[in-house]
Amino acid sequence: MKQVHNFCAGPSLLPQTVYEQAAQAVLNFEDTGMSILSISHRSKEFIAVLEEARQLSLELLGLEQKGYVALFLQGGASMEFLRVPYSLMQQKAAYINTGTWSSKAIEQAQMLGEVKVIASSEDQHFSYIPKNVRVEEAVDYVHFTSNNTIYGTQFTYIPQTNAPLVCDMSSDIFSREFDCDKIDLIYAGAQKNIGSAGVSLILVKEEILGKTKRAIPQMLDYQEHIAKDSLYHTANVFAVYTCLLNLRWLKQQGGVAAIEGINNKKAALLYQTIDELDFVSGTAAIEDRSKMNATFTFKEEGMNTIFDQLCMEAQVANIKGHRSVGGYRASLYNAVSLQSVEVLTSVLHQMKTLV
Ligand SMILES: *Cc1c(COP(=O)(O)O)cnc(C)c1O
């Protein structure tokens, strides 16, 4: 197989060993003589996979024995935009709007109650993170997005509030140490840093549930999923398995603290290069730059063609910016190696001689 440097924003790169083990399980899952694609989601083999994945998620985030339950559900992070207000909204919720995904979450919550946008960076094309957000007023919950995958900005602090705090951590969960126990409900689509697409991880403190009086459709009710041990209906068996393989890999690397060290090096190298070269600019405010999704543009449009060509020659793939923002985006999720980032920065340096 040729070596491609894949910077895809999602579904993202996974470690080679995860691909190999997942491929093996499709043919013969743990020597059962059956494919992982064709075993019951209620078999003892799959329940062991699901339980280990739930347990490992809590362990890697330091959330064990703190009242949290881990669920692997379907519908992507987008489903949680709706499941959250269904479960938590009584009258009013506060949202911080830092980009496309926050805006979508707000839209869904508005269907079920009043949404107060307490802080927003929309005034400057979502290029920064509002600072010192503190919510004093009584709301049912406060929602924020820790990493803005499309605009390339990332929270470095946790908003202060006495209300339950909810966070969409789809694109930076398991990438850095963050005081997750200050957040009451965390959700993340798996396809960025957890595993393959088709499943989401939800970590919820049970004590915040059951307060709303609305009738909640079962599929949208966290309590129902908790009561059924995350098996209310057919699980995405294969996706949960790839999550488990990836979480095991992360633990072997030394967990979140260890991977954060490598992630910091990757981001530092790329941003240093962007800042050094006067024909490239980062699109996010420097202090709010995301360590997972680095967004940048060239000073002149014409340089895009040269860069695209050099990327192709160097096997650098999936580096185009989101269609709503343009420019370029390099996603530096856990499985992306420092070596791949070095290839990308050397391509950027090569441009010096051509422009
Ligand atoms: C990708 C992403 C989503 C959407 O996830 P889906 O699983 O496609 O619904 C939501 N929020 C953030 C922060 C994301 O990066």
Short mmCIF file of N, CA and C and ligand atoms in Angstrom, two decimals, residues 75-78 81 101 145 147 149 168 170-171 189 191-192, ligand 1:
data_model
loop_
_atom_site.label_atom_id
_atom_site.label_comp_id
_atom_site.label_asym_id
_atom_site.label_seq_id
_atom_site.Cartn_x
_atom_site.Cartn_y
_atom_site.Cartn_z
N GLY A 75 -26.89 7.91 15.36
CA GLY A 75 -27.47 9.18 14.93
C GLY A 75 -26.43 10.29 14.87
N GLY A 76 -25.20 9.99 15.23
CA GLY A 76 -24.13 10.99 15.15
C GLY A 76 -24.29 12.07 16.21
N ALA A 77 -23.31 12.96 16.25
CA ALA A 77 -23.40 14.07 17.19
C ALA A 77 -24.65 14.90 16.90
N SER A 78 -25.06 14.93 15.64
CA SER A 78 -26.24 15.71 15.25
C SER A 78 -27.49 15.24 15.99
N PHE A 81 -27.77 16.89 19.31
CA PHE A 81 -28.28 18.27 19.29
C PHE A 81 -29.75 18.28 19.72
N TRP A 101 -21.35 23.98 14.05
CA TRP A 101 -21.97 22.91 14.85
C TRP A 101 -22.74 23.48 16.02
N THR A 145 -19.24 24.07 22.56
CA THR A 145 -18.55 23.15 21.64
C THR A 145 -17.06 23.33 21.89
N ASN A 147 -14.30 22.16 20.58
CA ASN A 147 -13.40 22.37 19.44
C ASN A 147 -14.24 22.57 18.18
N THR A 149 -14.41 22.31 14.65
CA THR A 149 -13.80 21.51 13.60
C THR A 149 -13.66 22.27 12.28
N ASP A 168 -20.27 19.52 23.39
CA ASP A 168 -20.03 18.74 22.18
C ASP A 168 -18.52 18.66 22.01
N SER A 170 -16.97 16.44 19.98
CA SER A 170 -16.79 15.53 18.84
C SER A 170 -15.37 15.52 18.29
N SER A 171 -14.76 16.70 18.18
CA SER A 171 -13.48 16.71 17.47
C SER A 171 -12.26 16.90 18.36
N GLY A 189 -19.42 12.48 18.23
CA GLY A 189 -19.52 11.52 17.14
C GLY A 189 -18.20 10.76 17.12
N GLN A 191 -16.43 9.43 14.76
CA GLN A 191 -15.58 9.38 13.56
C GLN A 191 -14.42 10.35 13.54
N LYS A 192 -14.17 11.07 14.64
CA LYS A 192 -13.00 11.95 14.65
C LYS A 192 -11.88 11.41 15.54
C1 LIG B 1 -18.46 16.45 13.00
C2 LIG B 1 -19.07 17.21 14.09
C3 LIG B 1 -20.45 17.12 14.36
C4 LIG B 1 -21.41 16.34 13.51
O1 LIG B 1 -21.25 15.00 13.74
P1 LIG B 1 -22.19 13.92 13.02
O2 LIG B 1 -21.73 12.67 13.68
O3 LIG B 1 -21.89 13.99 11.57
O4 LIG B 1 -23.59 14.23 13.31
C5 LIG B 1 -20.93 17.83 15.43
N1 LIG B 1 -20.13 18.59 16.20
C6 LIG B 1 -18.81 18.70 15.97
C7 LIG B 1 -17.97 19.55 16.85
C8 LIG B 1 -18.25 18.01 14.91
O5 LIG B 1 -16.93 18.11 14.67
#
